Amino acid sequence: MLKGILQFSHHLLEESVNVGELVIDATCGNGNDTIFLSEIVGKNGHVLAFDIQEKAIVSTRETLINNGISNVSLIHDSHANLEDYLSKEENQTIGGAIFNLGYLPRSDKKIITRPESTITAIDTILNRLKQNGLMVLVVYHGHDGGKEEKEAILKHVIRLDQKEYNVLQYGFINQKNSPPFIIAIQKK
């Protein structure tokens, strides 16, 4: 049975993230991925959840409180600045990460993720990603600016050295209206 895009993104992370690790939700939105990551790392793990929109931070905070979750740091900042929130110790590793690219559902569709900040965040995470760790990007691209971000990210990840990374693209090609797809990057 084929898994849907969000199901498959979660499946990939469940298979690679361990209890107790640091993980990244690069676009916390309404908090669904944040909660998922919190559950798979357990009480001894930690989630850094980023969003540029105060509305997303407030929504995610409410969701965390309602679910009694305390192993998350909400960060009202661009994921491009992720390095500023990591330990300065070089041996700190990231167990996994997820991005939902595009815009916050039921919000201002002019506030979108941008290729430059997303690529900066990708590179920061890859530098700290554990061996066999995964980063999953759910690419929504049917909005203004989405095609440009999609093309820039694909161009960037295709160039990743195959000796160091496996890069997977997963999506349904017979769906209408620019269906989202996944890019999963595994560090070897």
mmCIF file of C-alpha atoms in Angstrom, residues 5 7 35 44 53 56 67 82 93 100 114 132 135 142 152 155 162:
data_model
loop_
_atom_site.group_PDB
_atom_site.id
_atom_site.type_symbol
_atom_site.label_atom_id
_atom_site.label_comp_id
_atom_site.label_asym_id
_atom_site.label_seq_id
_atom_site.Cartn_x
_atom_site.Cartn_y
_atom_site.Cartn_z
ATOM 1 C CA ILE A 5 2.952 12.315 1.389
ATOM 2 C CA GLN A 7 2.330 9.562 6.145
ATOM 3 C CA ILE A 35 4.022 16.985 18.108
ATOM 4 C CA ASN A 44 14.732 13.014 26.962
ATOM 5 C CA GLN A 53 4.975 33.828 11.649
ATOM 6 C CA ALA A 56 2.193 29.730 13.755
ATOM 7 C CA ASN A 67 -1.099 17.941 24.775
ATOM 8 C CA LEU A 82 19.077 27.721 12.775
ATOM 9 C CA THR A 93 24.289 16.179 16.126
ATOM 10 C CA ASN A 100 6.759 21.775 5.051
ATOM 11 C CA ARG A 114 11.917 31.193 0.201
ATOM 12 C CA ASN A 132 22.211 7.675 8.564
ATOM 13 C CA MET A 135 15.992 15.317 6.537
ATOM 14 C CA GLY A 142 1.300 25.251 -6.375
ATOM 15 C CA ALA A 152 16.101 25.961 -6.635
ATOM 16 C CA LYS A 155 18.943 22.023 -8.336
ATOM 17 C CA GLN A 162 26.360 10.680 -3.801
#
